[in-house]
Amino acid sequence: MNQPLQSAMISVFYKDGLEPIVKALHAQGTVLYSTGGTRAFIENLGLPCVAVEDLTAYPSILGGRVKTLHPKVFGGILARRELAEDLAELAQYEIPTFDLVMVDLYPFSETVAGGGSESDIIEKIDIGGVSLIRAAAKNHAHCTIVSDRKQYSRFLELIESQNASLNLAQRKQFAAEAFQTTAAYDSAISQWFAGSSSMALRYGENPHQKGVFEGDLSQIFDKIQGKELSYNNLLDVDAAVNLMQEFSHEAGKTFVIIKHNNACGVATRESELKAWTDALACDPVSAFGGILAVNGHIDAAVAAEINKLFFEVLIAESYSDEARALLAAKESRILLILKSGIELPTQIRRSTLNGYLVQDRDAQSETPADMKPVTEIHPTQEQLEDLEFALKLAKQTKSNTIVLSKNKQLLASGTGQTSRVDALNQAIEKANRFGFDLEGAVMASDAFFPFPDCVEIADKAGITAVVQPGGSIKDQASIDYCNANGMAMVITGIRHFKH
């Protein structure tokens, strides 16, 4: 049944988009109640508005901390109109009912992100607004709650098309969104009290988007130089750190170069200088403006070579004084020291549609012991090590992906393609363009090959060993091709999709 909006309590921090709503409500005969700045806004539009102070017979007190916390407000919101007892009490205490509550919340997260003082942040903890939202949402059987300005256009469309009335399903949807609003708000406050912090970014992924980082980067890095990290920098730094976590010190020094969240250069060598030289050789074009990371030390010799390239961020475990002095010549460069023993979140959370997807971090990495040979020819020890190397990269590269490697060096990868055939062709073309000899190289994928087409293409390019994550002995067509053409294939028990 539709509930006419005969009276409305409106008290909002942001006034954007409010004007057409209050005008539409007034045109439908809705009585408007409000406080402070919102009441002044409504009255400046030439519309009548009842002051909450006149209803409660109490002024706004304590610097505005207490305005609506009164039985004459909450009684009118929470009354169960199907109960005679509730209606009798409303009449006894002269409490009007409220069919609509429009309230948003003080900008707590924005104040934190903007570097507000502790006292400013505390003052942006909304009390009355949260209480009004929860009360109206609880009593959605009789009351509509609009708790976010993002809902304004939808709400306006409803009241204009339905003569200022909403049905139960619509009220329940607004109520559900209201509890999501208060839950997120309380979570942000809790995180702030627990010591979590927010950092305002220059902008988001693009200049027209706002961006904020919520977390404490000081637990991961010591920053020794450079401008503030941007939204895109942080995405690439995250990709670099996750990839670096795949490589142990025992295997050697590994240098990675990240561009747009994917590796464009990786090599493991006996020294940082050799690792840098071979990582850069993978794709010196894409490396321009990239994010660099090494699980080792930056000395003067390494710094001198890196200094020849324009880059955004360099991550290392330590720097010599000479290296720091050399790299400091360009003040905007960001130099980070990666702390030892860092702990990354065990779960990954991303917004999807009108909710969130949460999953465990992909923490499993395969070693040669996890690779089961399924062909007559088994990989050599050197090939197994290259397959392990390639599989680490495939795990941290956007699907669909193919990674080609040899001698613990990335030769090329195909990333983010709609088919693995496309990814493989992209990788082969790129490797050839940069002069790599694919004869004797290995190939890794993020998942199994349902058809033999990829191994056929790989064979013609000179690739001699293949790993299929999540494959099985049922993939007989691929196995048969490998057997007939002298290729080695191993399978592992899991796949590594990454979107």
XYZ file of C-alpha atoms in Angstrom:
499
model
C 0.000 0.000 0.000
C 1.285 3.470 -0.839
C 2.065 5.769 2.086
C 1.321 9.439 1.309
C 4.069 11.799 2.398
C 1.985 14.244 4.415
C 4.849 15.460 6.614
C 8.614 15.460 6.215
C 11.587 15.975 8.544
C 14.455 17.361 6.452
C 17.925 18.112 7.823
C 20.854 17.731 5.435
C 24.486 18.828 5.338
C 24.652 18.891 1.532
C 21.968 20.996 -0.174
C 22.832 19.963 -3.758
C 19.697 18.700 -5.503
C 17.421 19.518 -2.563
C 15.536 22.402 -4.184
C 13.388 20.429 -6.686
C 12.506 17.872 -4.003
C 11.210 20.360 -1.433
C 9.333 22.232 -4.155
C 7.703 19.001 -5.335
C 6.785 18.022 -1.770
C 5.301 21.449 -1.095
C 3.300 21.286 -4.320
C 1.803 17.996 -3.119
C 0.835 19.519 0.240
C 3.565 17.959 2.392
C 4.262 19.840 5.636
C 8.003 20.502 5.922
C 9.895 20.459 9.233
C 13.541 21.375 9.500
C 16.425 22.818 11.519
C 19.160 25.411 11.175
C 20.730 25.778 7.756
C 18.287 23.463 6.011
C 15.306 25.433 7.327
C 16.921 28.668 6.126
C 17.528 27.072 2.709
C 13.865 26.040 2.416
C 12.541 29.394 3.588
C 14.841 31.237 1.162
C 13.011 29.374 -1.602
C 9.819 31.049 -0.404
C 8.404 27.820 1.057
C 6.848 27.470 4.521
C 8.809 25.363 7.000
C 8.117 24.471 10.637
C 11.152 24.895 12.872
C 11.957 21.805 14.916
C 12.623 24.141 17.842
C 8.960 25.236 17.691
C 7.865 21.589 17.770
C 10.061 20.566 20.697
C 9.970 23.894 22.572
C 13.743 23.501 22.969
C 16.391 25.447 21.069
C 19.379 23.893 19.364
C 21.933 23.612 22.175
C 25.576 22.753 22.810
C 26.780 24.395 19.646
C 24.350 22.409 17.521
C 25.253 19.034 19.003
C 21.646 18.582 20.180
C 18.883 19.616 17.800
C 16.548 16.749 16.960
C 17.140 14.334 19.854
C 13.691 14.744 21.384
C 10.599 12.517 21.900
C 8.463 14.835 19.794
C 10.727 14.102 16.844
C 11.477 10.432 17.373
C 7.987 9.618 18.576
C 6.584 10.905 15.293
C 9.044 8.763 13.337
C 8.812 5.524 15.334
C 5.089 5.382 16.079
C 3.403 2.140 14.971
C 0.302 3.492 13.345
C -1.503 0.173 13.433
C -1.390 0.246 17.258
C -4.094 2.237 19.018
C -1.821 2.638 22.048
C 0.861 4.399 19.997
C -1.666 6.689 18.360
C -3.152 7.557 21.741
C 0.253 8.553 23.081
C 0.899 10.697 20.010
C -2.360 12.520 20.682
C -1.665 12.823 24.421
C 1.739 14.443 23.897
C 0.793 16.379 20.737
C 3.352 14.625 18.560
C 2.941 14.847 14.768
C 3.733 11.809 12.635
C 6.517 11.940 10.047
C 6.053 10.105 6.768
C 9.435 11.106 5.352
C 12.859 11.674 6.868
C 15.563 13.206 4.642
C 18.869 13.250 6.468
C 22.480 12.887 5.405
C 25.527 12.634 7.648
C 28.340 14.964 8.567
C 31.366 14.457 6.252
C 33.485 12.417 8.651
C 35.633 10.545 6.106
C 36.102 13.678 4.028
C 37.338 15.561 7.100
C 39.793 12.775 7.928
C 41.004 12.576 4.331
C 41.408 16.340 4.204
C 43.810 16.293 7.148
C 41.407 17.787 9.682
C 42.484 18.232 13.294
C 41.345 15.730 15.888
C 38.774 18.188 17.250
C 37.429 18.844 13.724
C 37.150 15.105 13.101
C 35.354 14.497 16.396
C 32.838 17.227 15.589
C 32.070 15.493 12.302
C 30.856 12.365 14.111
C 27.120 12.615 13.493
C 24.822 11.599 16.341
C 21.368 12.930 15.566
C 21.592 12.130 11.860
C 22.468 8.485 12.426
C 19.673 8.198 15.000
C 17.106 9.721 12.650
C 18.174 7.464 9.790
C 18.003 4.299 11.872
C 14.657 5.253 13.388
C 13.037 5.954 10.023
C 14.536 2.822 8.470
C 13.322 0.689 11.364
C 9.787 2.024 10.923
C 9.819 1.771 7.114
C 6.339 0.247 7.344
C 5.129 3.804 7.812
C 8.090 6.086 7.053
C 10.371 6.678 4.067
C 14.060 7.391 4.699
C 16.275 9.193 2.180
C 19.802 9.026 3.594
C 22.129 10.000 0.755
C 22.105 12.703 -1.915
C 22.842 10.008 -4.502
C 19.222 8.914 -3.964
C 17.745 12.343 -4.678
C 17.054 11.941 -8.400
C 15.428 8.527 -7.909
C 13.351 9.809 -5.001
C 12.255 12.888 -6.949
C 11.145 10.726 -9.854
C 9.076 8.570 -7.496
C 7.263 11.409 -5.760
C 6.525 13.154 -9.049
C 5.158 10.004 -10.679
C 3.313 8.673 -7.597
C 1.775 11.850 -6.168
C 4.203 12.061 -3.227
C 3.625 8.503 -2.041
C 5.747 5.347 -1.906
C 4.788 1.705 -1.619
C 6.167 -0.707 0.961
C 8.723 -2.310 -1.371
C 10.130 1.107 -2.234
C 10.286 2.143 1.428
C 12.000 -1.125 2.330
C 14.642 -0.597 -0.374
C 15.402 2.887 0.952
C 15.589 1.415 4.471
C 18.099 -1.227 3.393
C 20.263 1.444 1.775
C 19.986 3.550 4.930
C 21.424 0.788 7.106
C 24.239 0.352 4.566
C 24.946 4.072 4.916
C 25.117 4.003 8.709
C 27.149 0.774 8.725
C 29.788 2.275 6.414
C 29.798 5.483 8.450
C 30.287 3.662 11.751
C 32.983 1.485 10.184
C 34.938 4.560 9.088
C 34.709 6.018 12.593
C 35.772 2.728 14.170
C 38.775 2.471 11.844
C 39.826 6.009 12.695
C 39.686 5.330 16.434
C 41.625 2.091 15.876
C 44.417 4.058 14.237
C 43.602 3.561 10.572
C 44.076 6.662 8.489
C 42.931 8.134 5.199
C 44.997 10.070 2.714
C 43.445 12.442 0.214
C 44.861 11.870 -3.279
C 45.299 14.501 -5.974
C 42.522 12.731 -7.879
C 41.294 9.246 -8.663
C 42.050 7.191 -11.736
C 41.308 10.277 -13.857
C 41.477 13.987 -12.956
C 37.684 14.361 -12.864
C 37.395 11.626 -10.191
C 38.051 12.157 -6.490
C 40.353 9.679 -4.780
C 41.198 8.671 -1.213
C 43.508 5.983 0.151
C 42.265 4.437 3.389
C 45.064 2.688 5.221
C 48.493 3.267 6.721
C 51.294 3.104 4.161
C 53.875 3.622 6.901
C 53.348 -0.018 7.859
C 54.616 -1.050 4.417
C 57.140 1.616 3.385
C 59.491 4.285 4.554
C 59.302 7.105 2.050
C 62.623 8.868 1.580
C 61.880 11.167 -1.336
C 59.359 12.350 -3.879
C 55.901 13.722 -4.526
C 52.748 12.233 -3.053
C 51.684 8.871 -4.430
C 48.754 9.114 -6.821
C 45.811 6.739 -7.194
C 47.405 5.124 -10.243
C 50.805 5.000 -8.531
C 49.237 3.074 -5.652
C 47.615 0.551 -7.972
C 50.957 -0.093 -9.681
C 52.856 -0.166 -6.381
C 50.366 -2.740 -5.108
C 50.972 -4.854 -8.211
C 54.747 -4.543 -7.761
C 54.674 -5.532 -4.094
C 52.406 -8.507 -4.744
C 54.660 -9.730 -7.529
C 57.804 -9.235 -5.448
C 56.271 -11.384 -2.715
C 56.451 -14.313 -5.143
C 60.268 -14.263 -5.261
C 62.529 -15.371 -2.428
C 65.976 -13.977 -1.696
C 67.393 -17.476 -2.012
C 66.487 -17.529 -5.725
C 68.558 -14.389 -6.360
C 67.894 -10.718 -6.910
C 64.664 -10.043 -8.794
C 63.854 -6.746 -10.488
C 60.303 -6.051 -11.676
C 58.970 -3.215 -13.819
C 55.217 -2.576 -13.622
C 53.080 -0.615 -16.050
C 49.292 -0.381 -15.677
C 49.261 -3.159 -13.034
C 51.085 -5.688 -15.236
C 54.749 -6.659 -15.400
C 56.536 -5.438 -18.525
C 59.970 -6.488 -17.292
C 61.157 -9.129 -14.801
C 64.446 -10.911 -14.311
C 66.115 -12.883 -11.526
C 69.901 -12.701 -11.466
C 72.895 -12.976 -9.134
C 73.131 -9.185 -8.716
C 70.770 -6.232 -8.672
C 72.612 -4.598 -11.578
C 72.295 -7.634 -13.845
C 68.663 -8.128 -12.794
C 67.915 -4.493 -13.711
C 69.645 -4.724 -17.069
C 67.778 -7.872 -18.082
C 64.420 -6.703 -16.706
C 64.679 -3.485 -18.707
C 65.567 -5.432 -21.849
C 62.170 -7.159 -21.758
C 60.375 -4.006 -22.882
C 62.320 -0.740 -22.616
C 59.449 1.134 -24.281
C 56.774 0.239 -21.721
C 59.271 0.711 -18.868
C 59.173 4.495 -19.457
C 57.177 6.036 -16.584
C 56.860 2.705 -14.813
C 57.094 1.459 -11.240
C 60.372 -0.298 -10.389
C 60.944 -2.745 -7.535
C 63.780 -5.003 -6.390
C 64.174 -7.379 -3.483
C 67.617 -6.022 -2.751
C 69.898 -3.019 -2.371
C 70.338 -0.014 -4.663
C 73.978 1.024 -4.834
C 75.607 3.745 -6.899
C 76.157 1.503 -9.926
C 72.509 0.385 -10.067
C 71.289 3.928 -9.422
C 73.415 5.248 -12.294
C 71.740 2.847 -14.733
C 68.231 3.426 -13.396
C 68.843 7.171 -13.530
C 68.892 6.958 -17.338
C 65.164 6.070 -17.360
C 62.192 8.232 -16.465
C 60.254 6.381 -13.755
C 57.587 7.250 -11.210
C 58.443 5.054 -8.207
C 61.407 2.941 -7.103
C 60.962 0.366 -4.321
C 63.950 -1.330 -2.705
C 64.989 -2.801 0.611
C 67.797 -0.272 1.059
C 69.790 2.458 -0.713
C 73.386 3.548 -0.404
C 74.071 7.205 0.366
C 75.620 7.606 -3.072
C 72.536 6.121 -4.757
C 70.204 8.403 -2.836
C 72.258 11.450 -3.739
C 72.248 10.505 -7.412
C 68.520 9.742 -7.584
C 67.639 12.873 -5.573
C 68.565 15.020 -8.558
C 64.939 14.687 -9.682
C 62.921 15.597 -6.603
C 59.582 14.344 -7.902
C 60.793 10.734 -8.075
C 59.288 8.624 -5.337
C 61.804 6.436 -3.495
C 60.388 3.874 -1.067
C 62.039 1.428 1.302
C 59.991 -1.756 1.571
C 59.903 -2.887 5.190
C 60.717 -6.490 6.039
C 58.036 -8.894 7.190
C 55.119 -6.882 5.806
C 51.649 -8.395 6.035
C 49.183 -7.805 3.219
C 45.435 -8.243 3.816
C 44.301 -11.859 3.707
C 41.124 -10.875 1.875
C 40.417 -8.782 -1.206
C 37.293 -6.605 -1.304
C 35.937 -4.785 -4.342
C 32.716 -2.930 -5.021
C 30.400 -4.671 -7.469
C 26.970 -3.437 -8.602
C 25.264 -2.288 -5.397
C 27.406 -4.386 -3.064
C 30.820 -5.941 -2.576
C 32.681 -9.073 -3.560
C 35.034 -10.469 -0.918
C 37.484 -13.304 -1.509
C 40.633 -14.768 0.011
C 43.890 -13.491 -1.444
C 45.443 -15.938 -3.919
C 48.280 -16.969 -1.616
C 49.180 -20.260 -3.295
C 52.242 -20.470 -5.520
C 53.429 -23.639 -7.242
C 56.948 -25.033 -7.169
C 58.386 -27.749 -9.440
C 57.232 -30.280 -6.831
C 53.626 -29.285 -7.633
C 54.067 -29.771 -11.377
C 52.927 -33.149 -12.718
C 54.435 -34.207 -16.054
C 51.779 -35.535 -18.465
C 53.905 -35.994 -21.588
C 56.462 -38.574 -22.612
C 59.208 -35.941 -22.463
C 59.673 -34.447 -19.009
C 60.968 -30.928 -18.475
C 64.620 -30.519 -17.538
C 65.495 -28.965 -14.185
C 66.268 -25.691 -15.934
C 62.894 -25.769 -17.709
C 61.106 -26.505 -14.435
C 62.710 -23.445 -12.864
C 61.676 -21.327 -15.849
C 58.134 -22.724 -15.678
C 57.982 -21.826 -11.994
C 59.244 -18.330 -12.826
C 56.690 -17.896 -15.621
C 53.840 -19.201 -13.487
C 54.579 -16.626 -10.783
C 54.201 -13.898 -13.398
C 51.040 -15.389 -14.894
C 49.466 -15.508 -11.441
C 49.993 -11.741 -11.021
C 48.953 -10.750 -14.569
C 45.476 -9.839 -15.781
C 43.556 -12.705 -17.423
C 43.574 -14.034 -20.040
C 47.320 -14.145 -20.007
C 50.258 -16.020 -21.514
C 53.792 -15.573 -20.180
C 56.904 -16.554 -22.138
C 60.201 -16.829 -20.283
C 63.696 -18.267 -20.546
C 66.629 -18.255 -18.142
C 64.467 -16.613 -15.444
C 63.720 -13.618 -17.609
C 60.366 -12.431 -18.900
C 60.537 -12.471 -22.698
C 56.999 -11.228 -23.277
C 53.451 -11.604 -22.045
C 49.989 -11.271 -23.499
C 47.743 -9.608 -20.935
C 44.055 -9.006 -20.431
C 42.941 -10.670 -23.645
C 39.549 -12.231 -24.330
C 41.196 -15.470 -25.502
C 44.472 -17.197 -24.712
C 45.158 -17.555 -28.425
C 45.116 -13.748 -28.680
C 47.274 -13.479 -25.563
C 49.810 -15.938 -26.981
C 49.972 -14.234 -30.371
C 50.439 -10.898 -28.626
C 53.299 -12.313 -26.532
C 55.060 -13.931 -29.509
C 54.808 -10.764 -31.613
C 56.176 -8.665 -28.767
C 59.070 -11.038 -28.049
C 60.038 -11.017 -31.720
C 59.786 -7.231 -31.872
C 62.328 -6.864 -29.066
C 64.686 -9.412 -30.608
C 64.233 -12.369 -28.245
C 64.962 -15.889 -29.466
C 62.023 -18.042 -28.336
C 63.798 -21.292 -29.161
C 63.871 -23.273 -25.897
C 61.578 -20.833 -24.066
C 58.733 -21.977 -21.806
C 55.095 -20.917 -21.667
C 52.764 -20.439 -18.705
C 49.078 -19.587 -18.658
C 46.685 -18.496 -15.935
C 44.511 -21.580 -16.592
C 44.325 -24.720 -18.723
C 44.141 -24.922 -22.525
C 40.779 -26.393 -23.599
C 42.057 -26.880 -27.171
C 45.478 -27.697 -28.650
C 45.665 -24.437 -30.626
C 47.903 -22.660 -28.102
C 50.474 -25.445 -27.878
C 50.514 -25.679 -31.681
C 51.241 -21.947 -31.984
C 53.819 -22.128 -29.184
C 55.598 -25.052 -30.829
C 55.923 -23.205 -34.119
C 57.464 -20.253 -32.224
C 60.131 -22.472 -30.647
C 58.665 -23.012 -27.193
C 59.591 -26.410 -25.752
C 57.838 -26.666 -22.355
C 54.367 -25.679 -21.136
C 52.594 -25.496 -17.777
C 48.797 -25.691 -17.555
C 47.455 -24.425 -14.213
C 44.274 -26.281 -13.313
C 44.835 -28.722 -16.175
C 44.188 -32.431 -16.149
C 45.112 -35.558 -18.059
C 41.735 -35.195 -19.771
C 43.187 -32.385 -21.924
C 44.323 -35.163 -24.256
C 44.416 -33.202 -27.498
C 47.054 -30.817 -26.133
C 48.998 -33.689 -24.578
C 48.925 -35.685 -27.817
C 50.251 -32.716 -29.772
C 53.115 -32.246 -27.314
C 54.015 -35.923 -27.499
C 53.989 -35.883 -31.280
C 56.188 -32.780 -31.467
C 58.716 -33.302 -28.684
C 57.303 -30.784 -26.212
C 57.140 -31.196 -22.438
C 53.937 -30.385 -20.551
C 53.201 -30.264 -16.832
C 49.948 -29.540 -15.048
C 49.180 -28.110 -11.624
C 46.118 -28.500 -9.470
C 44.862 -24.901 -9.441
C 44.348 -22.008 -11.818
C 45.136 -18.325 -11.280
C 42.455 -16.132 -12.850
C 42.985 -12.428 -12.167
C 40.445 -9.787 -13.145
